[in-house]
Short mmCIF file of N, CA, C and O in Angstrom, two decimals:
data_model
loop_
_atom_site.label_atom_id
_atom_site.label_comp_id
_atom_site.label_asym_id
_atom_site.label_seq_id
_atom_site.Cartn_x
_atom_site.Cartn_y
_atom_site.Cartn_z
N MET A 788 -14.01 8.58 19.07
CA MET A 788 -14.24 7.21 18.68
C MET A 788 -14.23 6.29 19.85
O MET A 788 -13.24 6.44 20.73
N SER A 789 -15.15 5.41 19.91
CA SER A 789 -15.14 4.38 21.00
C SER A 789 -14.19 3.25 20.65
O SER A 789 -13.93 2.98 19.44
N PRO A 790 -13.69 2.50 21.61
CA PRO A 790 -12.83 1.33 21.32
C PRO A 790 -13.59 0.29 20.57
O PRO A 790 -14.77 0.11 20.65
N LEU A 791 -12.77 -0.41 19.72
CA LEU A 791 -13.36 -1.36 18.87
C LEU A 791 -13.35 -2.78 19.50
O LEU A 791 -12.26 -3.11 20.14
N ASP A 792 -14.35 -3.53 19.48
CA ASP A 792 -14.29 -4.93 19.95
C ASP A 792 -14.03 -5.85 18.82
O ASP A 792 -13.83 -5.51 17.60
N ASP A 793 -13.90 -7.20 19.14
CA ASP A 793 -13.58 -8.17 18.01
C ASP A 793 -14.57 -8.10 16.89
O ASP A 793 -14.17 -8.24 15.72
N LEU A 794 -15.81 -8.03 17.27
CA LEU A 794 -16.92 -8.06 16.20
C LEU A 794 -16.73 -6.81 15.28
O LEU A 794 -16.74 -6.95 14.02
N ASP A 795 -16.47 -5.66 15.87
CA ASP A 795 -16.17 -4.46 15.04
C ASP A 795 -15.03 -4.65 14.06
O ASP A 795 -15.07 -4.35 12.93
N ARG A 796 -13.94 -5.22 14.63
CA ARG A 796 -12.67 -5.41 13.83
C ARG A 796 -12.97 -6.44 12.64
O ARG A 796 -12.54 -6.29 11.60
N ARG A 797 -13.73 -7.49 12.91
CA ARG A 797 -14.01 -8.46 11.95
C ARG A 797 -14.92 -7.83 10.82
O ARG A 797 -14.77 -8.08 9.68
N LEU A 798 -15.95 -7.02 11.32
CA LEU A 798 -16.75 -6.37 10.32
C LEU A 798 -16.00 -5.43 9.38
O LEU A 798 -16.14 -5.45 8.23
N ILE A 799 -15.13 -4.68 10.02
CA ILE A 799 -14.35 -3.74 9.23
C ILE A 799 -13.36 -4.51 8.27
O ILE A 799 -13.21 -4.13 7.14
N SER A 800 -12.85 -5.63 8.72
CA SER A 800 -12.03 -6.43 7.81
C SER A 800 -12.75 -6.93 6.63
O SER A 800 -12.33 -6.91 5.47
N LEU A 801 -13.99 -7.33 6.84
CA LEU A 801 -14.93 -7.89 5.69
C LEU A 801 -15.20 -6.72 4.88
O LEU A 801 -15.24 -6.85 3.55
N LEU A 802 -15.52 -5.57 5.30
CA LEU A 802 -15.82 -4.44 4.53
C LEU A 802 -14.62 -3.90 3.72
O LEU A 802 -14.74 -3.32 2.55
N ARG A 803 -13.39 -4.00 4.29
CA ARG A 803 -12.21 -3.62 3.51
C ARG A 803 -12.04 -4.51 2.34
O ARG A 803 -11.58 -4.11 1.23
N ALA A 804 -12.38 -5.80 2.46
CA ALA A 804 -12.27 -6.69 1.36
C ALA A 804 -13.34 -6.48 0.31
O ALA A 804 -13.14 -6.65 -0.91
N ASN A 805 -14.59 -6.05 0.78
CA ASN A 805 -15.67 -5.81 -0.19
C ASN A 805 -16.66 -4.87 0.52
O ASN A 805 -17.52 -5.28 1.28
N GLY A 806 -16.46 -3.62 0.26
CA GLY A 806 -17.32 -2.61 0.86
C GLY A 806 -18.82 -2.57 0.33
O GLY A 806 -19.61 -1.95 0.94
N ARG A 807 -19.07 -3.44 -0.62
CA ARG A 807 -20.45 -3.54 -1.11
C ARG A 807 -21.11 -4.85 -0.71
O ARG A 807 -22.12 -5.24 -1.22
N GLU A 808 -20.47 -5.57 0.15
CA GLU A 808 -21.02 -6.89 0.66
C GLU A 808 -22.43 -6.63 1.30
O GLU A 808 -22.52 -5.71 2.21
N PRO A 809 -23.42 -7.25 0.92
CA PRO A 809 -24.79 -7.04 1.47
C PRO A 809 -24.67 -7.47 2.97
O PRO A 809 -24.02 -8.31 3.47
N VAL A 810 -25.56 -6.61 3.70
CA VAL A 810 -25.62 -6.79 5.17
C VAL A 810 -26.00 -8.20 5.58
O VAL A 810 -25.45 -8.76 6.51
N VAL A 811 -26.81 -8.83 4.79
CA VAL A 811 -27.25 -10.26 5.12
C VAL A 811 -26.08 -11.17 5.08
O VAL A 811 -25.85 -12.13 5.93
N ASN A 812 -25.20 -10.96 4.05
CA ASN A 812 -24.05 -11.82 3.97
C ASN A 812 -23.00 -11.52 5.06
O ASN A 812 -22.38 -12.46 5.54
N LEU A 813 -22.84 -10.25 5.45
CA LEU A 813 -21.91 -9.87 6.48
C LEU A 813 -22.40 -10.58 7.78
O LEU A 813 -21.66 -11.12 8.49
N ALA A 814 -23.69 -10.50 8.07
CA ALA A 814 -24.29 -11.03 9.27
C ALA A 814 -24.02 -12.61 9.27
O ALA A 814 -23.59 -13.19 10.37
N ARG A 815 -24.29 -13.28 8.20
CA ARG A 815 -24.02 -14.69 8.13
C ARG A 815 -22.53 -15.09 8.37
O ARG A 815 -22.22 -15.91 9.11
N ARG A 816 -21.66 -14.36 7.75
CA ARG A 816 -20.24 -14.57 7.93
C ARG A 816 -19.71 -14.30 9.27
O ARG A 816 -18.80 -14.92 9.73
N LEU A 817 -20.34 -13.39 9.94
CA LEU A 817 -19.97 -12.97 11.29
C LEU A 817 -20.69 -13.76 12.40
O LEU A 817 -20.29 -13.75 13.49
N GLY A 818 -21.70 -14.52 11.97
CA GLY A 818 -22.48 -15.34 12.85
C GLY A 818 -23.37 -14.43 13.85
O GLY A 818 -23.57 -14.82 15.01
N VAL A 819 -23.91 -13.32 13.30
CA VAL A 819 -24.81 -12.47 14.15
C VAL A 819 -25.98 -12.15 13.25
O VAL A 819 -26.06 -12.53 12.07
N THR A 820 -26.97 -11.44 13.83
CA THR A 820 -28.21 -11.04 13.10
C THR A 820 -27.92 -9.86 12.25
O THR A 820 -26.93 -9.06 12.41
N ARG A 821 -28.83 -9.65 11.24
CA ARG A 821 -28.70 -8.56 10.38
C ARG A 821 -28.90 -7.25 11.14
O ARG A 821 -28.21 -6.34 10.78
N THR A 822 -29.77 -7.32 12.13
CA THR A 822 -29.93 -6.09 12.96
C THR A 822 -28.62 -5.68 13.69
O THR A 822 -28.32 -4.55 13.82
N THR A 823 -27.85 -6.65 14.14
CA THR A 823 -26.74 -6.42 14.80
C THR A 823 -25.63 -5.70 13.92
O THR A 823 -25.02 -4.73 14.21
N VAL A 824 -25.50 -6.20 12.62
CA VAL A 824 -24.62 -5.63 11.71
C VAL A 824 -25.13 -4.22 11.32
O VAL A 824 -24.29 -3.31 11.24
N ASP A 825 -26.45 -3.96 11.20
CA ASP A 825 -26.99 -2.67 10.83
C ASP A 825 -26.65 -1.69 11.90
O ASP A 825 -26.18 -0.64 11.67
N SER A 826 -26.78 -2.12 13.18
CA SER A 826 -26.53 -1.19 14.34
C SER A 826 -25.01 -0.93 14.46
O SER A 826 -24.64 0.23 14.72
N ARG A 827 -24.20 -1.91 14.25
CA ARG A 827 -22.76 -1.76 14.24
C ARG A 827 -22.33 -0.83 13.16
O ARG A 827 -21.48 0.17 13.40
N LEU A 828 -22.76 -0.98 11.95
CA LEU A 828 -22.44 -0.10 10.87
C LEU A 828 -22.86 1.31 11.21
O LEU A 828 -22.11 2.27 10.94
N ARG A 829 -24.08 1.52 11.67
CA ARG A 829 -24.59 2.84 12.05
C ARG A 829 -23.59 3.52 13.04
O ARG A 829 -23.26 4.69 12.98
N ARG A 830 -23.38 2.72 14.12
CA ARG A 830 -22.43 3.31 15.23
C ARG A 830 -21.04 3.63 14.69
O ARG A 830 -20.59 4.71 15.00
N LEU A 831 -20.42 2.71 13.88
CA LEU A 831 -19.12 2.92 13.37
C LEU A 831 -19.09 4.13 12.42
O LEU A 831 -18.07 4.84 12.32
N THR A 832 -20.13 4.32 11.70
CA THR A 832 -20.28 5.48 10.76
C THR A 832 -20.53 6.82 11.61
O THR A 832 -19.82 7.84 11.40
N ASP A 833 -21.45 6.72 12.54
CA ASP A 833 -21.76 7.87 13.32
C ASP A 833 -20.57 8.37 14.15
O ASP A 833 -20.42 9.65 14.34
N ASN A 834 -19.78 7.42 14.74
CA ASN A 834 -18.68 7.83 15.54
C ASN A 834 -17.38 8.14 14.78
O ASN A 834 -16.33 8.57 15.30
N GLY A 835 -17.43 8.08 13.50
CA GLY A 835 -16.27 8.41 12.69
C GLY A 835 -15.26 7.40 12.45
O GLY A 835 -14.20 7.54 11.82
N THR A 836 -15.47 6.16 12.95
CA THR A 836 -14.56 5.02 12.63
C THR A 836 -14.54 4.71 11.18
O THR A 836 -13.53 4.60 10.58
N ILE A 837 -15.73 4.56 10.57
CA ILE A 837 -15.93 4.41 9.17
C ILE A 837 -16.28 5.76 8.62
O ILE A 837 -17.32 6.36 8.93
N VAL A 838 -15.44 6.30 7.77
CA VAL A 838 -15.67 7.68 7.22
C VAL A 838 -16.33 7.59 5.78
O VAL A 838 -16.63 8.58 5.22
N GLY A 839 -16.35 6.45 5.19
CA GLY A 839 -17.06 6.31 3.91
C GLY A 839 -16.76 4.97 3.29
O GLY A 839 -15.95 4.09 3.75
N PHE A 840 -17.46 4.76 2.16
CA PHE A 840 -17.34 3.56 1.41
C PHE A 840 -16.84 3.93 -0.04
O PHE A 840 -17.39 4.93 -0.58
N SER A 841 -16.05 3.20 -0.61
CA SER A 841 -15.52 3.55 -1.96
C SER A 841 -15.25 2.35 -2.80
O SER A 841 -15.28 1.22 -2.34
N VAL A 842 -15.12 2.67 -4.02
CA VAL A 842 -14.69 1.64 -5.03
C VAL A 842 -13.27 1.86 -5.46
O VAL A 842 -12.84 2.98 -5.81
N ARG A 843 -12.48 0.85 -5.52
CA ARG A 843 -11.10 0.81 -5.99
C ARG A 843 -11.09 0.29 -7.42
O ARG A 843 -11.64 -0.82 -7.66
N VAL A 844 -10.56 1.03 -8.30
CA VAL A 844 -10.50 0.58 -9.73
C VAL A 844 -9.06 0.40 -10.12
O VAL A 844 -8.16 1.26 -9.87
N ARG A 845 -8.75 -0.73 -10.80
CA ARG A 845 -7.40 -0.98 -11.32
C ARG A 845 -7.26 -0.27 -12.60
O ARG A 845 -8.13 -0.35 -13.47
N ASP A 846 -6.16 0.47 -12.72
CA ASP A 846 -5.84 1.12 -14.02
C ASP A 846 -5.38 0.10 -15.02
O ASP A 846 -4.34 -0.52 -14.76
N PRO A 847 -6.12 -0.15 -16.08
CA PRO A 847 -5.67 -1.19 -17.01
C PRO A 847 -4.36 -0.90 -17.70
O PRO A 847 -3.67 -1.92 -18.04
N SER A 848 -3.92 0.23 -17.79
CA SER A 848 -2.69 0.56 -18.37
C SER A 848 -1.47 0.07 -17.46
O SER A 848 -0.33 -0.07 -17.99
N THR A 849 -1.70 -0.19 -16.24
CA THR A 849 -0.55 -0.58 -15.35
C THR A 849 -0.72 -2.03 -14.88
O THR A 849 0.10 -2.53 -14.10
N ALA A 850 -1.74 -2.68 -15.34
CA ALA A 850 -2.00 -4.09 -14.97
C ALA A 850 -0.76 -4.93 -15.33
O ALA A 850 -0.50 -5.88 -14.48
N SER A 851 -0.06 -4.85 -16.37
CA SER A 851 1.00 -5.64 -16.75
C SER A 851 2.35 -5.05 -16.45
O SER A 851 3.43 -5.54 -16.79
N ALA A 852 2.36 -3.84 -15.78
CA ALA A 852 3.65 -3.19 -15.45
C ALA A 852 4.44 -3.87 -14.46
O ALA A 852 3.95 -4.65 -13.59
N VAL A 853 5.75 -3.78 -14.48
CA VAL A 853 6.64 -4.33 -13.49
C VAL A 853 6.77 -3.30 -12.45
O VAL A 853 7.18 -2.25 -12.76
N ARG A 854 6.47 -3.68 -11.26
CA ARG A 854 6.59 -2.73 -10.08
C ARG A 854 7.52 -3.27 -9.09
O ARG A 854 7.52 -4.52 -8.83
N ALA A 855 8.33 -2.38 -8.46
CA ALA A 855 9.27 -2.90 -7.41
C ALA A 855 9.43 -1.85 -6.39
O ALA A 855 9.16 -0.65 -6.52
N ILE A 856 10.08 -2.23 -5.30
CA ILE A 856 10.53 -1.36 -4.25
C ILE A 856 12.06 -1.57 -4.22
O ILE A 856 12.58 -2.65 -4.18
N MET A 857 12.78 -0.42 -4.28
CA MET A 857 14.27 -0.48 -4.11
C MET A 857 14.69 0.28 -2.89
O MET A 857 14.25 1.40 -2.70
N LEU A 858 15.44 -0.39 -2.08
CA LEU A 858 16.07 0.17 -0.88
C LEU A 858 17.46 0.65 -1.28
O LEU A 858 18.21 -0.07 -1.90
N VAL A 859 17.73 1.87 -0.86
CA VAL A 859 19.00 2.47 -1.28
C VAL A 859 19.81 2.98 -0.16
O VAL A 859 19.29 3.67 0.79
N ALA A 860 21.05 2.64 -0.10
CA ALA A 860 22.07 3.15 0.93
C ALA A 860 22.95 4.17 0.20
O ALA A 860 23.50 3.98 -0.89
N VAL A 861 23.07 5.32 0.85
CA VAL A 861 23.77 6.47 0.26
C VAL A 861 25.16 6.63 1.06
O VAL A 861 25.27 6.41 2.23
N GLU A 862 26.25 6.95 0.22
CA GLU A 862 27.50 7.19 0.75
C GLU A 862 27.60 8.52 1.51
O GLU A 862 27.13 9.53 0.91
N GLY A 863 28.08 8.53 2.62
CA GLY A 863 28.30 9.76 3.40
C GLY A 863 27.12 10.64 3.51
O GLY A 863 26.07 10.28 3.80
N ARG A 864 27.31 11.95 3.07
CA ARG A 864 26.27 12.91 3.23
C ARG A 864 25.82 13.37 1.79
O ARG A 864 25.39 14.50 1.59
N ASN A 865 25.69 12.37 0.97
CA ASN A 865 25.28 12.68 -0.42
C ASN A 865 23.78 12.51 -0.64
O ASN A 865 23.39 12.45 -1.85
N THR A 866 22.96 12.38 0.31
CA THR A 866 21.61 12.14 0.16
C THR A 866 20.91 13.15 -0.69
O THR A 866 20.15 12.74 -1.62
N GLY A 867 21.18 14.39 -0.48
CA GLY A 867 20.48 15.47 -1.38
C GLY A 867 20.80 15.28 -2.77
O GLY A 867 19.93 15.40 -3.67
N ASP A 868 22.05 15.03 -3.08
CA ASP A 868 22.54 14.84 -4.51
C ASP A 868 21.91 13.62 -5.18
O ASP A 868 21.41 13.58 -6.31
N VAL A 869 21.85 12.58 -4.34
CA VAL A 869 21.27 11.26 -4.81
C VAL A 869 19.82 11.48 -5.09
O VAL A 869 19.17 11.11 -6.09
N ILE A 870 19.04 12.21 -4.14
CA ILE A 870 17.61 12.36 -4.38
C ILE A 870 17.38 13.25 -5.65
O ILE A 870 16.51 12.87 -6.41
N ARG A 871 18.15 14.27 -5.83
CA ARG A 871 18.08 15.08 -7.09
C ARG A 871 18.20 14.20 -8.30
O ARG A 871 17.53 14.28 -9.30
N SER A 872 19.26 13.33 -8.26
CA SER A 872 19.43 12.36 -9.44
C SER A 872 18.37 11.38 -9.63
O SER A 872 17.82 11.19 -10.66
N LEU A 873 17.81 10.84 -8.54
CA LEU A 873 16.75 9.88 -8.58
C LEU A 873 15.46 10.50 -9.07
O LEU A 873 14.65 9.88 -9.80
N ARG A 874 15.19 11.82 -8.86
CA ARG A 874 14.02 12.48 -9.22
C ARG A 874 13.99 12.57 -10.76
O ARG A 874 12.93 12.75 -11.42
N GLY A 875 15.18 12.45 -11.39
CA GLY A 875 15.28 12.53 -12.83
C GLY A 875 15.03 11.25 -13.49
O GLY A 875 15.05 11.15 -14.80
N VAL A 876 14.82 10.18 -12.73
CA VAL A 876 14.58 8.87 -13.39
C VAL A 876 12.96 8.73 -13.46
O VAL A 876 12.34 8.60 -12.52
N PRO A 877 12.50 8.80 -14.72
CA PRO A 877 11.06 8.77 -14.87
C PRO A 877 10.28 7.48 -14.34
O PRO A 877 9.19 7.60 -13.97
N GLU A 878 11.03 6.40 -14.28
CA GLU A 878 10.37 5.15 -13.85
C GLU A 878 10.19 5.12 -12.21
O GLU A 878 9.57 4.21 -11.74
N ILE A 879 10.86 6.04 -11.59
CA ILE A 879 10.58 6.09 -10.08
C ILE A 879 9.32 6.90 -9.81
O ILE A 879 9.15 8.11 -10.07
N ALA A 880 8.33 6.16 -9.35
CA ALA A 880 6.99 6.71 -9.14
C ALA A 880 6.92 7.53 -7.78
O ALA A 880 6.20 8.42 -7.70
N ALA A 881 7.72 7.09 -6.80
CA ALA A 881 7.78 7.85 -5.52
C ALA A 881 9.09 7.51 -4.88
O ALA A 881 9.75 6.50 -5.12
N LEU A 882 9.51 8.43 -4.07
CA LEU A 882 10.79 8.35 -3.31
C LEU A 882 10.63 8.82 -1.82
O LEU A 882 9.97 9.82 -1.68
N HIS A 883 11.08 8.05 -0.99
CA HIS A 883 10.91 8.20 0.42
C HIS A 883 12.26 8.10 1.16
O HIS A 883 13.08 7.29 0.87
N THR A 884 12.44 9.02 2.12
CA THR A 884 13.58 8.91 3.03
C THR A 884 13.10 8.03 4.19
O THR A 884 11.95 7.96 4.54
N THR A 885 14.15 7.29 4.87
CA THR A 885 13.77 6.45 5.88
C THR A 885 14.99 6.34 6.84
O THR A 885 15.92 7.04 6.64
N ASN A 886 14.85 5.57 7.92
CA ASN A 886 15.90 5.34 8.80
C ASN A 886 16.30 3.92 8.81
O ASN A 886 15.77 3.12 8.16
N GLY A 887 17.42 3.66 9.52
CA GLY A 887 17.91 2.29 9.59
C GLY A 887 19.00 2.04 8.59
O GLY A 887 19.69 2.97 8.13
N ARG A 888 19.16 0.75 8.07
CA ARG A 888 20.20 0.44 7.19
C ARG A 888 20.07 1.20 5.86
O ARG A 888 21.04 1.49 5.30
N TRP A 889 18.85 1.33 5.46
CA TRP A 889 18.69 1.97 4.17
C TRP A 889 18.32 3.49 4.27
O TRP A 889 17.65 3.78 5.22
N ASP A 890 18.74 4.35 3.39
CA ASP A 890 18.51 5.81 3.51
C ASP A 890 17.27 6.18 2.69
O ASP A 890 16.60 7.13 3.09
N LEU A 891 16.99 5.48 1.59
CA LEU A 891 15.93 5.91 0.66
C LEU A 891 15.15 4.61 0.32
O LEU A 891 15.67 3.48 0.21
N VAL A 892 13.84 4.82 0.02
CA VAL A 892 13.00 3.80 -0.58
C VAL A 892 12.44 4.33 -1.91
O VAL A 892 11.79 5.35 -1.83
N ALA A 893 12.68 3.67 -3.02
CA ALA A 893 12.22 4.08 -4.30
C ALA A 893 11.05 3.15 -4.71
O ALA A 893 11.35 1.89 -4.73
N GLU A 894 9.92 3.73 -5.18
CA GLU A 894 8.90 2.89 -5.84
C GLU A 894 9.10 2.99 -7.27
O GLU A 894 9.11 4.02 -7.84
N ILE A 895 9.37 1.80 -7.95
CA ILE A 895 9.65 1.85 -9.34
C ILE A 895 8.48 1.15 -10.16
O ILE A 895 7.89 0.21 -9.73
N SER A 896 8.17 1.78 -11.33
CA SER A 896 7.14 1.19 -12.21
C SER A 896 7.66 1.22 -13.61
O SER A 896 8.03 2.30 -14.14
N CYS A 897 7.69 0.09 -14.23
CA CYS A 897 8.26 -0.02 -15.57
C CYS A 897 7.26 -0.82 -16.51
O CYS A 897 6.49 -1.57 -15.97
N GLU A 898 7.30 -0.57 -17.79
CA GLU A 898 6.43 -1.22 -18.72
C GLU A 898 6.80 -2.67 -19.03
O GLU A 898 6.06 -3.47 -19.41
N SER A 899 8.12 -3.06 -18.87
CA SER A 899 8.63 -4.38 -19.13
C SER A 899 9.82 -4.79 -18.27
O SER A 899 10.37 -3.90 -17.65
N LEU A 900 10.20 -6.02 -18.32
CA LEU A 900 11.35 -6.44 -17.60
C LEU A 900 12.60 -5.75 -18.20
O LEU A 900 13.48 -5.48 -17.45
N ALA A 901 12.62 -5.61 -19.49
CA ALA A 901 13.80 -4.94 -20.12
C ALA A 901 13.98 -3.52 -19.64
O ALA A 901 15.05 -3.13 -19.26
N SER A 902 12.86 -2.85 -19.52
CA SER A 902 12.85 -1.43 -19.05
C SER A 902 13.30 -1.41 -17.55
O SER A 902 14.04 -0.58 -17.12
N PHE A 903 12.73 -2.45 -16.83
CA PHE A 903 13.06 -2.47 -15.43
C PHE A 903 14.58 -2.75 -15.29
O PHE A 903 15.25 -2.10 -14.34
N ASP A 904 15.10 -3.68 -16.00
CA ASP A 904 16.59 -3.89 -16.00
C ASP A 904 17.36 -2.65 -16.27
O ASP A 904 18.40 -2.38 -15.62
N ALA A 905 16.93 -1.95 -17.29
CA ALA A 905 17.68 -0.69 -17.63
C ALA A 905 17.55 0.34 -16.53
O ALA A 905 18.52 1.05 -16.21
N THR A 906 16.46 0.42 -15.89
CA THR A 906 16.25 1.38 -14.73
C THR A 906 17.10 0.95 -13.58
O THR A 906 17.73 1.90 -13.06
N LEU A 907 17.21 -0.28 -13.27
CA LEU A 907 18.13 -0.68 -12.24
C LEU A 907 19.56 -0.32 -12.47
O LEU A 907 20.29 0.23 -11.63
N GLY A 908 20.00 -0.48 -13.72
CA GLY A 908 21.31 -0.08 -14.14
C GLY A 908 21.48 1.45 -13.98
O GLY A 908 22.58 1.88 -13.50
N THR A 909 20.53 2.23 -14.37
CA THR A 909 20.64 3.68 -14.31
C THR A 909 20.75 4.07 -12.87
O THR A 909 21.59 4.93 -12.45
N VAL A 910 19.96 3.57 -12.02
CA VAL A 910 19.90 3.89 -10.56
C VAL A 910 21.14 3.53 -9.88
O VAL A 910 21.85 4.29 -9.18
N ARG A 911 21.62 2.34 -10.12
CA ARG A 911 22.86 1.80 -9.55
C ARG A 911 24.11 2.55 -10.00
O ARG A 911 25.08 2.54 -9.32
N GLY A 912 24.02 3.29 -11.04
CA GLY A 912 25.09 3.99 -11.63
C GLY A 912 25.19 5.46 -11.07
O GLY A 912 26.15 6.19 -11.43
N ILE A 913 24.29 5.89 -10.26
CA ILE A 913 24.23 7.23 -9.77
C ILE A 913 25.29 7.44 -8.78
O ILE A 913 25.44 6.56 -7.80
N ASP A 914 26.12 8.46 -8.91
CA ASP A 914 27.15 8.69 -7.86
C ASP A 914 26.58 9.03 -6.53
O ASP A 914 25.46 9.61 -6.36
N GLY A 915 27.15 8.30 -5.48
CA GLY A 915 26.74 8.46 -4.15
C GLY A 915 25.86 7.33 -3.62
O GLY A 915 25.59 7.27 -2.44
N ILE A 916 25.50 6.45 -4.54
CA ILE A 916 24.79 5.17 -4.05
C ILE A 916 25.77 4.16 -3.68
O ILE A 916 26.58 3.70 -4.58
N ARG A 917 25.67 3.72 -2.47
CA ARG A 917 26.66 2.77 -2.04
C ARG A 917 26.16 1.29 -2.11
O ARG A 917 26.92 0.44 -2.43
N ASP A 918 24.91 1.12 -1.98
CA ASP A 918 24.28 -0.23 -2.05
C ASP A 918 22.80 -0.11 -2.39
O ASP A 918 22.21 0.87 -2.11
N SER A 919 22.26 -1.17 -2.88
CA SER A 919 20.76 -1.24 -3.06
C SER A 919 20.28 -2.65 -2.95
O SER A 919 21.01 -3.59 -3.17
N GLU A 920 18.96 -2.77 -2.70
CA GLU A 920 18.36 -4.04 -2.69
C GLU A 920 16.98 -3.87 -3.32
O GLU A 920 16.22 -2.89 -2.91
N THR A 921 16.51 -4.69 -4.24
CA THR A 921 15.31 -4.46 -4.98
C THR A 921 14.46 -5.75 -4.88
O THR A 921 14.98 -6.79 -5.00
N SER A 922 13.15 -5.48 -4.61
CA SER A 922 12.17 -6.53 -4.63
C SER A 922 11.03 -6.22 -5.61
O SER A 922 10.44 -5.11 -5.52
N ILE A 923 10.71 -7.08 -6.50
CA ILE A 923 9.70 -6.90 -7.39
C ILE A 923 8.37 -7.21 -6.73
O ILE A 923 8.31 -8.20 -5.91
N LEU A 924 7.32 -6.45 -6.84
CA LEU A 924 6.12 -6.61 -6.24
C LEU A 924 5.25 -7.57 -7.14
O LEU A 924 4.97 -7.33 -8.29
N LEU A 925 4.88 -8.73 -6.59
CA LEU A 925 4.18 -9.71 -7.26
C LEU A 925 2.67 -9.52 -7.32
O LEU A 925 2.02 -9.78 -8.27
N SER A 926 2.07 -9.19 -6.16
CA SER A 926 0.74 -8.87 -6.07
C SER A 926 0.51 -7.86 -4.96
O SER A 926 1.37 -7.73 -4.11
N SER A 927 -0.68 -7.35 -4.85
CA SER A 927 -1.00 -6.43 -3.72
C SER A 927 -2.12 -6.98 -2.86
O SER A 927 -3.19 -7.46 -3.37
N ALA A 928 -1.86 -6.97 -1.57
CA ALA A 928 -2.92 -7.35 -0.56
C ALA A 928 -3.55 -6.07 -0.12
O ALA A 928 -2.82 -5.19 0.34
N THR A 929 -4.89 -5.96 -0.14
CA THR A 929 -5.56 -4.77 0.30
C THR A 929 -5.57 -4.87 1.83
O THR A 929 -5.72 -5.84 2.47
N ALA A 930 -5.55 -3.58 2.40
CA ALA A 930 -5.64 -3.48 3.86
C ALA A 930 -6.98 -3.73 4.45
O ALA A 930 -7.93 -3.60 3.80
#
């Protein structure tokens, strides 16, 4: 892959927001000709910087779900036991180990605020959890 210049980065940013944006619109927004956009797209695709174009679809069943990230601090060397316990909580969609102040990051998905509140109580009641901090995800910004 060759290094990206500012125009390449701006083009990729526009395509991330809308991979189906017409070339003529991309050219207008970038302040260049359509031919320039076409050649940049061809080069970025040929050299492997752009590996494909796709459509992202929102799952309608999760549109109203309460989603959150929970940071978890574990007491002593109980991480393995805590992970086993957390894997038994169905509302935890993913679990990650990390470094720093927090030992684990849990991705939580619940159907309602009441379910979310109950899940927080369940997780905080697990032996070996020293502390936690939870942030509800309000919206998602695409990369």
